[in-house]
Each structure stands twice: as C-alpha cells, then as structure tokens.
Amino acid sequence: MAVVQKWREGMSSDNVKGLVLALSSSLFIGASFIVKKKGLKKAGASGIRAGVGGYSYLLEPLWWAGMITMVVGEIANFAAYAFAPAILVTPLGALSIIISAVLAHIILRERLHTFGILGCILCVVGSTTIVLHAPQERQIESVTEVWDLATEPGFLFYTALVLTAVFILIYQFVPQYGQTHIMVYIGVCSLVGSISVMSVKALGIALKLTFSGTNQLVYPQTWAFTLVVITCVLTQMNYLNKALDTFNTAVVSPIYYVMFTSLTILASVIMFKVLVCQHLCQ
C-alpha cells in the first residue's frame, strides 16, 4: 500500500492521462489481433497466404476491420506517448496479451497451455512493477530537443545496430527460417518497433506542443520523425501479419510484447537518459 500511495503522489496529471490512454489502447489492440487473424485465415483460404508472401488479405473486409481496430488502439497509444514517458506506456501493453490470449482461446480455438498462462501472469506482474516505479521524464520544450537526443552518439549507435540486425534478419533468415522459427518475424517487428516508439514519442510531443500554441510543424525534424514512423509502422505491419498467419496467436502476442517492451525500454534509457535501475531500487 505504501508503494501505491507513493506512486499516486508521484504521478503527474499528464502521466495519469497517459496511463488511461495506454490502457484503452491495449483493449483495442488486443482485440485487433484476433480480428486480423480471422481475416488472414479467411483470405488465405482463397488466395496466397501472408506467411508465404501473399497480400490477398488486403481484399478481405474482416482484415480491414481488425486493422481499423488496431489503428484506433494505436491512436490512443500515440496520444499516451505525448503525455507519459515511454517506459510507463509501453509495459501496459501486457493487458493486450491477456485480451488476445483469452479471445484466441474462445474464438480461434487456440489452446493456451500452462506455461502460456504463467508467461502472461509474469508479463503483467513485471509491467505492474515497472508502472509503479516509472520515473518522471525530463520536460521537452521543442521537437528540436528530441532531435538532439536522437542524434547523440549513444542512440545513433543503437539505431545502427538495430538496422544492421533487421537487414540481416530480412535478407538472411526470413527466406530460410521465417516459416519455422517465430523469433525471425517477431525479431524484425520488435527491433523496428523500438525505433518507431521513439519517433512516435517525438511526433506526439511535437503535436502536443503545437496544439498548446507552440507550432512545431515548421521544423523539418517533425517531418523527419513522421517519415520514420510511417516507414517503421509499415514494416512492422508486414512482418506481424506474416507472424500471425504462420504461428499461433496466443504465442505470437506474448513473445512480441516481451521483445518489443524490452527493446523499447532499452531505447528509452539510451535516448532519454532514464535512470531505470535507480528508480526500481527506491
């Protein structure tokens, strides 16, 4: 109780807004996994499956319904990053795991085994711990400040490592092991996702400041972050569709969540200089 009380006192109004938006986002995203999976299965029955490089799902209304549901969730997620630090928002995606796992069991008849249930519980416990001890993020006054953080040597080195790993996975491992090893598709999604979250965070801050009266759309950095977001999201969507079409949803969702969250926290620590260990030990 003392921890919860301390958490309540330390939470700013912006963090609370971000918390509510992140929870709403998880509800929509968790449900979208199931609807998209149904659409992928239906499209694959009459055309080339996404898992082997097909795009027949683009003509399937059910897949688009799932996509719209995911977009609504991502918009809420996008707004959450404008109000709260990434290290607080991202771990709340654990809720989407529970939703997708339960719905997959009920609707898709994909059985969740004991270890799967245990894994979901551990994700929630870990996320709750991070949320309760989420540190306050530094105040950003301009999108150019975020750009300066993103172009520091530490984050540039991280970005270079991520891009190298992504290219190796796409051109060396996807053709040979994409259909048999779930970590290949999920690895691409998670690595690219850690970069996209940082860009979404920057874009969210830019829009928040713009709506507050400080126009950030005049800065080229805002549009550079926008381009990065679009590129990363399209890449994530493509390989996430392949993963969902090839593997069990109840397996894809938690693995993707854990990898994505871990890499996002790492990217956040590097970029925003968040002292995670110090706060978790308090």
PDB file of N, CA and C in Angstrom, residues 192-275:
ATOM      1  N   VAL A 192      12.408  -3.003 -35.113  1.00  0.00           N
ATOM      2  CA  VAL A 192      11.900  -1.813 -35.796  1.00  0.00           C
ATOM      3  C   VAL A 192      10.968  -1.038 -34.862  1.00  0.00           C
ATOM      4  N   GLY A 193      10.195  -1.776 -34.054  1.00  0.00           N
ATOM      5  CA  GLY A 193       9.255  -1.135 -33.136  1.00  0.00           C
ATOM      6  C   GLY A 193       9.930  -0.246 -32.113  1.00  0.00           C
ATOM      7  N   SER A 194      11.115  -0.638 -31.649  1.00  0.00           N
ATOM      8  CA  SER A 194      11.806   0.178 -30.650  1.00  0.00           C
ATOM      9  C   SER A 194      12.204   1.537 -31.222  1.00  0.00           C
ATOM     10  N   ILE A 195      12.493   1.577 -32.521  1.00  0.00           N
ATOM     11  CA  ILE A 195      12.809   2.847 -33.182  1.00  0.00           C
ATOM     12  C   ILE A 195      11.536   3.636 -33.427  1.00  0.00           C
ATOM     13  N   SER A 196      10.476   2.941 -33.840  1.00  0.00           N
ATOM     14  CA  SER A 196       9.221   3.636 -34.143  1.00  0.00           C
ATOM     15  C   SER A 196       8.630   4.292 -32.896  1.00  0.00           C
ATOM     16  N   VAL A 197       8.760   3.631 -31.736  1.00  0.00           N
ATOM     17  CA  VAL A 197       8.216   4.205 -30.498  1.00  0.00           C
ATOM     18  C   VAL A 197       8.911   5.517 -30.158  1.00  0.00           C
ATOM     19  N   MET A 198      10.225   5.564 -30.320  1.00  0.00           N
ATOM     20  CA  MET A 198      10.944   6.800 -30.041  1.00  0.00           C
ATOM     21  C   MET A 198      10.509   7.913 -30.997  1.00  0.00           C
ATOM     22  N   SER A 199      10.246   7.553 -32.247  1.00  0.00           N
ATOM     23  CA  SER A 199       9.793   8.541 -33.226  1.00  0.00           C
ATOM     24  C   SER A 199       8.360   8.969 -32.940  1.00  0.00           C
ATOM     25  N   VAL A 200       7.532   8.013 -32.538  1.00  0.00           N
ATOM     26  CA  VAL A 200       6.149   8.336 -32.163  1.00  0.00           C
ATOM     27  C   VAL A 200       6.141   9.269 -30.963  1.00  0.00           C
ATOM     28  N   LYS A 201       7.022   8.998 -30.009  1.00  0.00           N
ATOM     29  CA  LYS A 201       7.143   9.855 -28.832  1.00  0.00           C
ATOM     30  C   LYS A 201       7.491  11.282 -29.257  1.00  0.00           C
ATOM     31  N   ALA A 202       8.450  11.420 -30.168  1.00  0.00           N
ATOM     32  CA  ALA A 202       8.856  12.743 -30.647  1.00  0.00           C
ATOM     33  C   ALA A 202       7.715  13.431 -31.385  1.00  0.00           C
ATOM     34  N   LEU A 203       7.025  12.680 -32.244  1.00  0.00           N
ATOM     35  CA  LEU A 203       5.918  13.248 -33.010  1.00  0.00           C
ATOM     36  C   LEU A 203       4.764  13.633 -32.092  1.00  0.00           C
ATOM     37  N   GLY A 204       4.517  12.813 -31.072  1.00  0.00           N
ATOM     38  CA  GLY A 204       3.461  13.116 -30.109  1.00  0.00           C
ATOM     39  C   GLY A 204       3.757  14.407 -29.344  1.00  0.00           C
ATOM     40  N   ILE A 205       5.012  14.567 -28.943  1.00  0.00           N
ATOM     41  CA  ILE A 205       5.417  15.791 -28.240  1.00  0.00           C
ATOM     42  C   ILE A 205       5.255  16.999 -29.166  1.00  0.00           C
ATOM     43  N   ALA A 206       5.626  16.834 -30.444  1.00  0.00           N
ATOM     44  CA  ALA A 206       5.509  17.930 -31.410  1.00  0.00           C
ATOM     45  C   ALA A 206       4.054  18.371 -31.571  1.00  0.00           C
ATOM     46  N   LEU A 207       3.149  17.404 -31.694  1.00  0.00           N
ATOM     47  CA  LEU A 207       1.736  17.736 -31.856  1.00  0.00           C
ATOM     48  C   LEU A 207       1.149  18.333 -30.584  1.00  0.00           C
ATOM     49  N   LYS A 208       1.565  17.799 -29.438  1.00  0.00           N
ATOM     50  CA  LYS A 208       1.088  18.331 -28.157  1.00  0.00           C
ATOM     51  C   LYS A 208       1.495  19.792 -27.998  1.00  0.00           C
ATOM     52  N   LEU A 209       2.746  20.101 -28.311  1.00  0.00           N
ATOM     53  CA  LEU A 209       3.228  21.480 -28.207  1.00  0.00           C
ATOM     54  C   LEU A 209       2.543  22.379 -29.237  1.00  0.00           C
ATOM     55  N   THR A 210       2.292  21.832 -30.441  1.00  0.00           N
ATOM     56  CA  THR A 210       1.617  22.604 -31.487  1.00  0.00           C
ATOM     57  C   THR A 210       0.212  22.988 -31.063  1.00  0.00           C
ATOM     58  N   PHE A 211      -0.527  22.014 -30.506  1.00  0.00           N
ATOM     59  CA  PHE A 211      -1.893  22.287 -30.051  1.00  0.00           C
ATOM     60  C   PHE A 211      -1.903  23.234 -28.847  1.00  0.00           C
ATOM     61  N   SER A 212      -0.770  23.293 -28.143  1.00  0.00           N
ATOM     62  CA  SER A 212      -0.677  24.198 -26.986  1.00  0.00           C
ATOM     63  C   SER A 212      -0.302  25.616 -27.390  1.00  0.00           C
ATOM     64  N   GLY A 213      -0.042  25.809 -28.683  1.00  0.00           N
ATOM     65  CA  GLY A 213       0.262  27.152 -29.166  1.00  0.00           C
ATOM     66  C   GLY A 213       1.678  27.362 -29.655  1.00  0.00           C
ATOM     67  N   THR A 214       2.545  26.360 -29.469  1.00  0.00           N
ATOM     68  CA  THR A 214       3.927  26.458 -29.944  1.00  0.00           C
ATOM     69  C   THR A 214       4.083  25.577 -31.181  1.00  0.00           C
ATOM     70  N   ASN A 215       3.973  26.169 -32.344  1.00  0.00           N
ATOM     71  CA  ASN A 215       3.957  25.414 -33.601  1.00  0.00           C
ATOM     72  C   ASN A 215       5.280  24.685 -33.846  1.00  0.00           C
ATOM     73  N   GLN A 216       5.190  23.360 -33.936  1.00  0.00           N
ATOM     74  CA  GLN A 216       6.386  22.545 -34.193  1.00  0.00           C
ATOM     75  C   GLN A 216       6.425  22.020 -35.631  1.00  0.00           C
ATOM     76  N   LEU A 217       5.351  22.302 -36.388  1.00  0.00           N
ATOM     77  CA  LEU A 217       5.262  21.785 -37.759  1.00  0.00           C
ATOM     78  C   LEU A 217       6.196  22.536 -38.707  1.00  0.00           C
ATOM     79  N   VAL A 218       6.733  23.650 -38.261  1.00  0.00           N
ATOM     80  CA  VAL A 218       7.649  24.423 -39.105  1.00  0.00           C
ATOM     81  C   VAL A 218       9.057  23.843 -39.085  1.00  0.00           C
ATOM     82  N   TYR A 219       9.306  22.931 -38.146  1.00  0.00           N
ATOM     83  CA  TYR A 219      10.638  22.338 -38.034  1.00  0.00           C
ATOM     84  C   TYR A 219      10.751  21.109 -38.935  1.00  0.00           C
ATOM     85  N   PRO A 220      11.817  20.998 -39.728  1.00  0.00           N
ATOM     86  CA  PRO A 220      11.993  19.802 -40.576  1.00  0.00           C
ATOM     87  C   PRO A 220      12.135  18.520 -39.759  1.00  0.00           C
ATOM     88  N   GLN A 221      12.588  18.651 -38.505  1.00  0.00           N
ATOM     89  CA  GLN A 221      12.745  17.464 -37.654  1.00  0.00           C
ATOM     90  C   GLN A 221      11.405  16.762 -37.416  1.00  0.00           C
ATOM     91  N   THR A 222      10.321  17.549 -37.329  1.00  0.00           N
ATOM     92  CA  THR A 222       8.993  16.958 -37.124  1.00  0.00           C
ATOM     93  C   THR A 222       8.631  16.044 -38.287  1.00  0.00           C
ATOM     94  N   TRP A 223       8.908  16.492 -39.492  1.00  0.00           N
ATOM     95  CA  TRP A 223       8.573  15.703 -40.684  1.00  0.00           C
ATOM     96  C   TRP A 223       9.531  14.520 -40.856  1.00  0.00           C
ATOM     97  N   ALA A 224      10.756  14.684 -40.382  1.00  0.00           N
ATOM     98  CA  ALA A 224      11.701  13.559 -40.425  1.00  0.00           C
ATOM     99  C   ALA A 224      11.209  12.434 -39.504  1.00  0.00           C
ATOM    100  N   PHE A 225      10.756  12.802 -38.298  1.00  0.00           N
ATOM    101  CA  PHE A 225      10.200  11.811 -37.382  1.00  0.00           C
ATOM    102  C   PHE A 225       8.944  11.168 -37.972  1.00  0.00           C
ATOM    103  N   THR A 226       8.135  11.963 -38.683  1.00  0.00           N
ATOM    104  CA  THR A 226       6.921  11.431 -39.316  1.00  0.00           C
ATOM    105  C   THR A 226       7.269  10.369 -40.355  1.00  0.00           C
ATOM    106  N   LEU A 227       8.292  10.644 -41.159  1.00  0.00           N
ATOM    107  CA  LEU A 227       8.732   9.686 -42.180  1.00  0.00           C
ATOM    108  C   LEU A 227       9.227   8.391 -41.543  1.00  0.00           C
ATOM    109  N   VAL A 228       9.979   8.520 -40.446  1.00  0.00           N
ATOM    110  CA  VAL A 228      10.478   7.337 -39.742  1.00  0.00           C
ATOM    111  C   VAL A 228       9.315   6.511 -39.193  1.00  0.00           C
ATOM    112  N   VAL A 229       8.321   7.186 -38.633  1.00  0.00           N
ATOM    113  CA  VAL A 229       7.149   6.487 -38.082  1.00  0.00           C
ATOM    114  C   VAL A 229       6.433   5.701 -39.176  1.00  0.00           C
ATOM    115  N   ILE A 230       6.178   6.336 -40.315  1.00  0.00           N
ATOM    116  CA  ILE A 230       5.460   5.673 -41.417  1.00  0.00           C
ATOM    117  C   ILE A 230       6.232   4.452 -41.904  1.00  0.00           C
ATOM    118  N   THR A 231       7.538   4.619 -42.105  1.00  0.00           N
ATOM    119  CA  THR A 231       8.373   3.508 -42.594  1.00  0.00           C
ATOM    120  C   THR A 231       8.381   2.342 -41.607  1.00  0.00           C
ATOM    121  N   CYS A 232       8.569   2.662 -40.338  1.00  0.00           N
ATOM    122  CA  CYS A 232       8.642   1.617 -39.316  1.00  0.00           C
ATOM    123  C   CYS A 232       7.310   0.895 -39.147  1.00  0.00           C
ATOM    124  N   VAL A 233       6.210   1.653 -39.137  1.00  0.00           N
ATOM    125  CA  VAL A 233       4.886   1.050 -38.944  1.00  0.00           C
ATOM    126  C   VAL A 233       4.536   0.114 -40.097  1.00  0.00           C
ATOM    127  N   LEU A 234       4.837   0.517 -41.327  1.00  0.00           N
ATOM    128  CA  LEU A 234       4.562  -0.348 -42.482  1.00  0.00           C
ATOM    129  C   LEU A 234       5.371  -1.633 -42.409  1.00  0.00           C
ATOM    130  N   THR A 235       6.630  -1.518 -41.980  1.00  0.00           N
ATOM    131  CA  THR A 235       7.482  -2.707 -41.838  1.00  0.00           C
ATOM    132  C   THR A 235       6.944  -3.629 -40.745  1.00  0.00           C
ATOM    133  N   GLN A 236       6.584  -3.039 -39.599  1.00  0.00           N
ATOM    134  CA  GLN A 236       6.024  -3.840 -38.505  1.00  0.00           C
ATOM    135  C   GLN A 236       4.752  -4.548 -38.932  1.00  0.00           C
ATOM    136  N   MET A 237       3.864  -3.824 -39.608  1.00  0.00           N
ATOM    137  CA  MET A 237       2.592  -4.396 -40.032  1.00  0.00           C
ATOM    138  C   MET A 237       2.804  -5.579 -40.964  1.00  0.00           C
ATOM    139  N   ASN A 238       3.741  -5.448 -41.894  1.00  0.00           N
ATOM    140  CA  ASN A 238       4.010  -6.507 -42.860  1.00  0.00           C
ATOM    141  C   ASN A 238       4.479  -7.791 -42.179  1.00  0.00           C
ATOM    142  N   TYR A 239       5.464  -7.671 -41.285  1.00  0.00           N
ATOM    143  CA  TYR A 239       6.022  -8.868 -40.653  1.00  0.00           C
ATOM    144  C   TYR A 239       5.163  -9.393 -39.514  1.00  0.00           C
ATOM    145  N   LEU A 240       4.366  -8.528 -38.896  1.00  0.00           N
ATOM    146  CA  LEU A 240       3.424  -9.014 -37.885  1.00  0.00           C
ATOM    147  C   LEU A 240       2.321  -9.836 -38.545  1.00  0.00           C
ATOM    148  N   ASN A 241       1.879  -9.419 -39.727  1.00  0.00           N
ATOM    149  CA  ASN A 241       0.893 -10.196 -40.474  1.00  0.00           C
ATOM    150  C   ASN A 241       1.453 -11.577 -40.825  1.00  0.00           C
ATOM    151  N   LYS A 242       2.718 -11.614 -41.218  1.00  0.00           N
ATOM    152  CA  LYS A 242       3.343 -12.896 -41.548  1.00  0.00           C
ATOM    153  C   LYS A 242       3.403 -13.802 -40.317  1.00  0.00           C
ATOM    154  N   ALA A 243       3.745 -13.207 -39.166  1.00  0.00           N
ATOM    155  CA  ALA A 243       3.826 -13.988 -37.931  1.00  0.00           C
ATOM    156  C   ALA A 243       2.451 -14.529 -37.525  1.00  0.00           C
ATOM    157  N   LEU A 244       1.432 -13.668 -37.592  1.00  0.00           N
ATOM    158  CA  LEU A 244       0.078 -14.087 -37.210  1.00  0.00           C
ATOM    159  C   LEU A 244      -0.465 -15.156 -38.150  1.00  0.00           C
ATOM    160  N   ASP A 245      -0.121 -15.048 -39.433  1.00  0.00           N
ATOM    161  CA  ASP A 245      -0.611 -16.020 -40.414  1.00  0.00           C
ATOM    162  C   ASP A 245       0.081 -17.371 -40.282  1.00  0.00           C
ATOM    163  N   THR A 246       1.296 -17.367 -39.744  1.00  0.00           N
ATOM    164  CA  THR A 246       2.097 -18.598 -39.680  1.00  0.00           C
ATOM    165  C   THR A 246       2.020 -19.298 -38.332  1.00  0.00           C
ATOM    166  N   PHE A 247       1.947 -18.524 -37.238  1.00  0.00           N
ATOM    167  CA  PHE A 247       2.037 -19.114 -35.907  1.00  0.00           C
ATOM    168  C   PHE A 247       0.794 -18.830 -35.058  1.00  0.00           C
ATOM    169  N   ASN A 248       0.698 -19.539 -33.951  1.00  0.00           N
ATOM    170  CA  ASN A 248      -0.414 -19.409 -33.018  1.00  0.00           C
ATOM    171  C   ASN A 248      -0.456 -18.002 -32.415  1.00  0.00           C
ATOM    172  N   THR A 249      -1.637 -17.378 -32.450  1.00  0.00           N
ATOM    173  CA  THR A 249      -1.791 -16.017 -31.926  1.00  0.00           C
ATOM    174  C   THR A 249      -1.418 -15.922 -30.458  1.00  0.00           C
ATOM    175  N   ALA A 250      -1.795 -16.945 -29.685  1.00  0.00           N
ATOM    176  CA  ALA A 250      -1.513 -16.949 -28.243  1.00  0.00           C
ATOM    177  C   ALA A 250      -0.019 -17.034 -27.962  1.00  0.00           C
ATOM    178  N   VAL A 251       0.771 -17.427 -28.966  1.00  0.00           N
ATOM    179  CA  VAL A 251       2.231 -17.480 -28.827  1.00  0.00           C
ATOM    180  C   VAL A 251       2.862 -16.196 -29.370  1.00  0.00           C
ATOM    181  N   VAL A 252       2.350 -15.725 -30.517  1.00  0.00           N
ATOM    182  CA  VAL A 252       2.885 -14.520 -31.149  1.00  0.00           C
ATOM    183  C   VAL A 252       2.755 -13.307 -30.229  1.00  0.00           C
ATOM    184  N   SER A 253       1.563 -13.125 -29.655  1.00  0.00           N
ATOM    185  CA  SER A 253       1.271 -11.930 -28.858  1.00  0.00           C
ATOM    186  C   SER A 253       2.215 -11.747 -27.666  1.00  0.00           C
ATOM    187  N   PRO A 254       2.375 -12.756 -26.781  1.00  0.00           N
ATOM    188  CA  PRO A 254       3.272 -12.541 -25.635  1.00  0.00           C
ATOM    189  C   PRO A 254       4.747 -12.401 -25.999  1.00  0.00           C
ATOM    190  N   ILE A 255       5.210 -13.177 -26.994  1.00  0.00           N
ATOM    191  CA  ILE A 255       6.616 -13.078 -27.386  1.00  0.00           C
ATOM    192  C   ILE A 255       6.901 -11.696 -27.977  1.00  0.00           C
ATOM    193  N   TYR A 256       5.992 -11.242 -28.825  1.00  0.00           N
ATOM    194  CA  TYR A 256       6.141  -9.915 -29.426  1.00  0.00           C
ATOM    195  C   TYR A 256       6.133  -8.840 -28.350  1.00  0.00           C
ATOM    196  N   TYR A 257       5.228  -8.990 -27.387  1.00  0.00           N
ATOM    197  CA  TYR A 257       5.122  -7.999 -26.314  1.00  0.00           C
ATOM    198  C   TYR A 257       6.423  -7.913 -25.503  1.00  0.00           C
ATOM    199  N   VAL A 258       6.946  -9.066 -25.114  1.00  0.00           N
ATOM    200  CA  VAL A 258       8.152  -9.090 -24.275  1.00  0.00           C
ATOM    201  C   VAL A 258       9.349  -8.499 -25.014  1.00  0.00           C
ATOM    202  N   MET A 259       9.557  -8.913 -26.268  1.00  0.00           N
ATOM    203  CA  MET A 259      10.696  -8.406 -27.036  1.00  0.00           C
ATOM    204  C   MET A 259      10.540  -6.918 -27.319  1.00  0.00           C
ATOM    205  N   PHE A 260       9.352  -6.534 -27.744  1.00  0.00           N
ATOM    206  CA  PHE A 260       9.075  -5.139 -28.079  1.00  0.00           C
ATOM    207  C   PHE A 260       9.249  -4.237 -26.863  1.00  0.00           C
ATOM    208  N   THR A 261       8.693  -4.657 -25.724  1.00  0.00           N
ATOM    209  CA  THR A 261       8.786  -3.861 -24.499  1.00  0.00           C
ATOM    210  C   THR A 261      10.232  -3.743 -24.019  1.00  0.00           C
ATOM    211  N   SER A 262      10.955  -4.852 -24.025  1.00  0.00           N
ATOM    212  CA  SER A 262      12.346  -4.840 -23.562  1.00  0.00           C
ATOM    213  C   SER A 262      13.207  -3.905 -24.402  1.00  0.00           C
ATOM    214  N   LEU A 263      13.042  -3.994 -25.724  1.00  0.00           N
ATOM    215  CA  LEU A 263      13.844  -3.155 -26.613  1.00  0.00           C
ATOM    216  C   LEU A 263      13.431  -1.682 -26.528  1.00  0.00           C
ATOM    217  N   THR A 264      12.129  -1.439 -26.316  1.00  0.00           N
ATOM    218  CA  THR A 264      11.660  -0.058 -26.186  1.00  0.00           C
ATOM    219  C   THR A 264      12.199   0.587 -24.915  1.00  0.00           C
ATOM    220  N   ILE A 265      12.205  -0.168 -23.817  1.00  0.00           N
ATOM    221  CA  ILE A 265      12.755   0.350 -22.559  1.00  0.00           C
ATOM    222  C   ILE A 265      14.246   0.644 -22.725  1.00  0.00           C
ATOM    223  N   LEU A 266      14.955  -0.259 -23.397  1.00  0.00           N
ATOM    224  CA  LEU A 266      16.380  -0.040 -23.649  1.00  0.00           C
ATOM    225  C   LEU A 266      16.590   1.218 -24.481  1.00  0.00           C
ATOM    226  N   ALA A 267      15.791   1.375 -25.550  1.00  0.00           N
ATOM    227  CA  ALA A 267      15.918   2.557 -26.404  1.00  0.00           C
ATOM    228  C   ALA A 267      15.588   3.830 -25.631  1.00  0.00           C
ATOM    229  N   SER A 268      14.584   3.746 -24.758  1.00  0.00           N
ATOM    230  CA  SER A 268      14.183   4.901 -23.949  1.00  0.00           C
ATOM    231  C   SER A 268      15.280   5.299 -22.973  1.00  0.00           C
ATOM    232  N   VAL A 269      15.905   4.297 -22.359  1.00  0.00           N
ATOM    233  CA  VAL A 269      17.009   4.555 -21.422  1.00  0.00           C
ATOM    234  C   VAL A 269      18.156   5.244 -22.141  1.00  0.00           C
ATOM    235  N   ILE A 270      18.476   4.770 -23.339  1.00  0.00           N
ATOM    236  CA  ILE A 270      19.592   5.345 -24.099  1.00  0.00           C
ATOM    237  C   ILE A 270      19.268   6.761 -24.568  1.00  0.00           C
ATOM    238  N   MET A 271      18.048   6.949 -25.065  1.00  0.00           N
ATOM    239  CA  MET A 271      17.707   8.234 -25.668  1.00  0.00           C
ATOM    240  C   MET A 271      17.373   9.307 -24.639  1.00  0.00           C
ATOM    241  N   PHE A 272      16.542   8.962 -23.659  1.00  0.00           N
ATOM    242  CA  PHE A 272      16.072   9.963 -22.703  1.00  0.00           C
ATOM    243  C   PHE A 272      16.847   9.959 -21.386  1.00  0.00           C
ATOM    244  N   LYS A 273      17.869   9.078 -21.299  1.00  0.00           N
ATOM    245  CA  LYS A 273      18.717   9.023 -20.110  1.00  0.00           C
ATOM    246  C   LYS A 273      17.909   8.748 -18.845  1.00  0.00           C
ATOM    247  N   VAL A 274      16.930   7.828 -18.971  1.00  0.00           N
ATOM    248  CA  VAL A 274      16.099   7.486 -17.809  1.00  0.00           C
ATOM    249  C   VAL A 274      16.878   6.544 -16.921  1.00  0.00           C
ATOM    250  N   LEU A 275      16.983   6.867 -15.629  1.00  0.00           N
ATOM    251  CA  LEU A 275      17.734   6.047 -14.675  1.00  0.00           C
ATOM    252  C   LEU A 275      16.819   4.965 -14.119  1.00  0.00           C
TER     253      LEU A 275
END
